[in-house]
PDB file of C-alpha atoms in Angstrom:
ATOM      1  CA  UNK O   1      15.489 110.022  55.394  1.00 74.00           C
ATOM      2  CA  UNK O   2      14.235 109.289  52.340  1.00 91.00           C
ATOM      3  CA  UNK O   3      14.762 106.274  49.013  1.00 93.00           C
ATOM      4  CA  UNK O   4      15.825 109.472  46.941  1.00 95.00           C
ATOM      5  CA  UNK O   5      18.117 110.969  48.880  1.00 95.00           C
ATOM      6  CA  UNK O   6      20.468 107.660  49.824  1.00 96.00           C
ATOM      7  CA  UNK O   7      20.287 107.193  46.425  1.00 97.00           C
ATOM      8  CA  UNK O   8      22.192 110.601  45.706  1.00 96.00           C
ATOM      9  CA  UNK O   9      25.063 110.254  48.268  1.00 97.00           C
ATOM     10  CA  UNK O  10      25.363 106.924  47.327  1.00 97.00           C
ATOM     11  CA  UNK O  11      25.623 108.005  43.574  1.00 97.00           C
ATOM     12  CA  UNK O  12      27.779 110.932  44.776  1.00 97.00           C
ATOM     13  CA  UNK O  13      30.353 108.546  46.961  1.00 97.00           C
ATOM     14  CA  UNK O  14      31.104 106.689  43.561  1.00 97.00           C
ATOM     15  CA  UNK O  15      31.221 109.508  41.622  1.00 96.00           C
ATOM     16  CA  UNK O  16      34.077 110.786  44.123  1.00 97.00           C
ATOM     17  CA  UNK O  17      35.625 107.747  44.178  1.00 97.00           C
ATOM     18  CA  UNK O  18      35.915 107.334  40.430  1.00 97.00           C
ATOM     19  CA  UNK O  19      37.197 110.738  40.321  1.00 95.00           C
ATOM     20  CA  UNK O  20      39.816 110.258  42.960  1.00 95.00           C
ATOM     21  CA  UNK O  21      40.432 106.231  43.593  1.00 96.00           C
ATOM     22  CA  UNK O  22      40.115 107.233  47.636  1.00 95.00           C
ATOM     23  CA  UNK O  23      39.108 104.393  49.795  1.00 97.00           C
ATOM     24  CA  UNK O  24      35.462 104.103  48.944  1.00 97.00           C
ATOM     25  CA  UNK O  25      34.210 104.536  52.960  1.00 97.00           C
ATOM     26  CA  UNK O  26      36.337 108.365  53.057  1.00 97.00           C
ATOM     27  CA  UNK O  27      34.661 108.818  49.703  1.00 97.00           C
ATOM     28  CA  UNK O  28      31.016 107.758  51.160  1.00 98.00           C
ATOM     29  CA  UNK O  29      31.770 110.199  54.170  1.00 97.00           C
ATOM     30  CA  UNK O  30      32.680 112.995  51.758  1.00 97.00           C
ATOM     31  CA  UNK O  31      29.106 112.560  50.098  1.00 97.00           C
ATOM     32  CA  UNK O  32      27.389 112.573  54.010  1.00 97.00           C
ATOM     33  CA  UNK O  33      29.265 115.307  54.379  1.00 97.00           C
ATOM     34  CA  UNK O  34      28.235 117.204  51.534  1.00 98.00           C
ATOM     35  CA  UNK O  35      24.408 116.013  51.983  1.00 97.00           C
ATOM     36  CA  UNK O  36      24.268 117.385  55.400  1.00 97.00           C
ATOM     37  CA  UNK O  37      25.649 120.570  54.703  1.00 97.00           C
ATOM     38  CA  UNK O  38      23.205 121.061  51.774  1.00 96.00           C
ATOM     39  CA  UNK O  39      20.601 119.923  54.490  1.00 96.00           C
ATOM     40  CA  UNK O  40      21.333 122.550  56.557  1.00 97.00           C
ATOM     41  CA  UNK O  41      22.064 125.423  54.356  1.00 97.00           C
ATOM     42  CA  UNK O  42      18.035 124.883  53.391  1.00 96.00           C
ATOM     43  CA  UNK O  43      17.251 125.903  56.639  1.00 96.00           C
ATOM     44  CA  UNK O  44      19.947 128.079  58.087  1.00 97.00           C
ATOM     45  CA  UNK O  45      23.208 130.008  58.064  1.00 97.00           C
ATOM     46  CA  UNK O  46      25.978 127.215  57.834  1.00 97.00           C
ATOM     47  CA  UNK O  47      29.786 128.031  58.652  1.00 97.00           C
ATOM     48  CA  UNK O  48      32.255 125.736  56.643  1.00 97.00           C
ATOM     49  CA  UNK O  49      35.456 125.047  55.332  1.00 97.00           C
ATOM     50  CA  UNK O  50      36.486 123.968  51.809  1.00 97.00           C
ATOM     51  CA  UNK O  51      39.973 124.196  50.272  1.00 96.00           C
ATOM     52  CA  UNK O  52      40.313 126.058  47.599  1.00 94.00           C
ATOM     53  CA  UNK O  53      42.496 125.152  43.975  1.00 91.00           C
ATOM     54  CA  UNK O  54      45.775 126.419  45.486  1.00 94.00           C
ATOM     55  CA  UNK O  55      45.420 124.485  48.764  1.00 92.00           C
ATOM     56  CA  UNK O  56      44.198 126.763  51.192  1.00 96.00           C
ATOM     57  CA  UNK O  57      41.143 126.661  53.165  1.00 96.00           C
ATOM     58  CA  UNK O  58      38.458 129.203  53.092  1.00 96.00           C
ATOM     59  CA  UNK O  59      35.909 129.661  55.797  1.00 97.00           C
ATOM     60  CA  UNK O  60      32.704 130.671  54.190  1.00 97.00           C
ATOM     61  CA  UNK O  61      29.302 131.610  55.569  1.00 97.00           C
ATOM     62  CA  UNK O  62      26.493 130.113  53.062  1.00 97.00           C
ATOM     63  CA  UNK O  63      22.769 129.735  52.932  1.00 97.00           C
ATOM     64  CA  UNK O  64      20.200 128.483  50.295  1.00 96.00           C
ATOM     65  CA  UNK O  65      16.927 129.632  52.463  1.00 96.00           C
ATOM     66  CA  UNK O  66      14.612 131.629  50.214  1.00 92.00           C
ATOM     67  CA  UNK O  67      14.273 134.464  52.622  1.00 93.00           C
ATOM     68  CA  UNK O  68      17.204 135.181  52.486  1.00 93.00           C
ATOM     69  CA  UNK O  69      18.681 134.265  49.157  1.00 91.00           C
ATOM     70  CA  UNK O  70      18.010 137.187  46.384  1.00 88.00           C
ATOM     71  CA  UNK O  71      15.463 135.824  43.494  1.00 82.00           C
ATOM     72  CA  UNK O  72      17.739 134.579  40.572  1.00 79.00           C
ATOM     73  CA  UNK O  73      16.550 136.563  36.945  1.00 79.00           C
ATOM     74  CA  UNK O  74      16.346 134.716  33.862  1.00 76.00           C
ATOM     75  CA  UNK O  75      15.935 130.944  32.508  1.00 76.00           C
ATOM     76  CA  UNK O  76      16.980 128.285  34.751  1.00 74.00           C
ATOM     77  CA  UNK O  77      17.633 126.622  31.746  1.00 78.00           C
ATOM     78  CA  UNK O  78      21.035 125.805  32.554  1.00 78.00           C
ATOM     79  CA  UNK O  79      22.516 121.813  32.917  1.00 83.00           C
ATOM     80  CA  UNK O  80      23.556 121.265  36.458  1.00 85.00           C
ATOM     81  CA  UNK O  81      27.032 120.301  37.224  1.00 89.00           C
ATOM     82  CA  UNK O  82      26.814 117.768  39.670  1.00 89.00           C
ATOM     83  CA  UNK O  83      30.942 118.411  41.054  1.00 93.00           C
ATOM     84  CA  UNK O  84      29.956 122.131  42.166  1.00 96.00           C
ATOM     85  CA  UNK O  85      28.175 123.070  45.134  1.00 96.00           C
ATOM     86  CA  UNK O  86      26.613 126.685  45.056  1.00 94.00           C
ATOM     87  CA  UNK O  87      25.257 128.322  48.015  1.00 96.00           C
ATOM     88  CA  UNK O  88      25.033 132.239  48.771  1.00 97.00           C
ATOM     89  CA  UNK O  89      27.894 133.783  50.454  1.00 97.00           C
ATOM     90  CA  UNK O  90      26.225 136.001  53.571  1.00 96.00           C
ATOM     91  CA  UNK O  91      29.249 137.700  53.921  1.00 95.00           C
ATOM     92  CA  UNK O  92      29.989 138.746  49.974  1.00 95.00           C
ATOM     93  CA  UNK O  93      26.002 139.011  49.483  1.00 94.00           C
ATOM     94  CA  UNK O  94      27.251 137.099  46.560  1.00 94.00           C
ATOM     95  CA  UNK O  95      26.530 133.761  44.800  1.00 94.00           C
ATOM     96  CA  UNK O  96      29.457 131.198  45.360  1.00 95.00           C
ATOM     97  CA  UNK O  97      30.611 127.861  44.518  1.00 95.00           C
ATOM     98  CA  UNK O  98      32.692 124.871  45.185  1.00 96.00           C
ATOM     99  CA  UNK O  99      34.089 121.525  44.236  1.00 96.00           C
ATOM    100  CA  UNK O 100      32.163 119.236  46.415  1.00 97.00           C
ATOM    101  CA  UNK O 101      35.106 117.406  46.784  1.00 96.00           C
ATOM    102  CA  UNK O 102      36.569 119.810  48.350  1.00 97.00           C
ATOM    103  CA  UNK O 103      34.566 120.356  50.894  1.00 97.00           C
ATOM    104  CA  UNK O 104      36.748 119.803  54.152  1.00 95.00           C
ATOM    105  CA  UNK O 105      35.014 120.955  57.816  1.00 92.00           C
ATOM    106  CA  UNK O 106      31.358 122.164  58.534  1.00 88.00           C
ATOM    107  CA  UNK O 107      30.446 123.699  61.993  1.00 85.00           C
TER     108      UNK O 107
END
């Protein structure tokens, strides 16, 4: 584990927690959460949940590994949103996103 990356779910649990006024510790598991499922969409196939804006839950399959995530055309020139977590949907062959707050069960 590194400085940097403690650093960014710290920085991430506040953010959630200024957004929502949760207890801080649900807010600081939300962000471990969220790190460990980027973690492990780096290196594999991840199942998870996240509910979606009218309150269901969608089950998505996502990766980010470079083998087998398409290469992206154009500028990258872009400003990150830091709310939005996009991975590629292996089901949709499709790039997808969601509220990181959101995010609700990861197997």
């Amino acid at each position: 584990m590194k400085t940097e990356d403690l650093k960014n779910i710290m920085s991430m649990a506040w953010r959630f927690w200024r957004t929502t006024r949760q207890a801080f510790g649900e807010c600081l598991k939300l962000a471990w959460r969220n790190f460990n499922l980027k973690r492990r969409m780096a290196s594999e196939v991840v199942r998870f949940y996240f509910r979606k804006i009218d309150g269901s839950l969608r089950e998505a399959w996502g990766t980010l590994r470079s083998d087998i995530v398409p290469a992206i055309s154009g500028d990258n020139s872009r400003r990150k949103n830091e709310t939005v977590q996009a991975y590629f949907d292996t089901e949709k062959n499709e790039w997808r996103c969601f509220k990181m707050l959101n995010l609700a069960v990861i197997y």
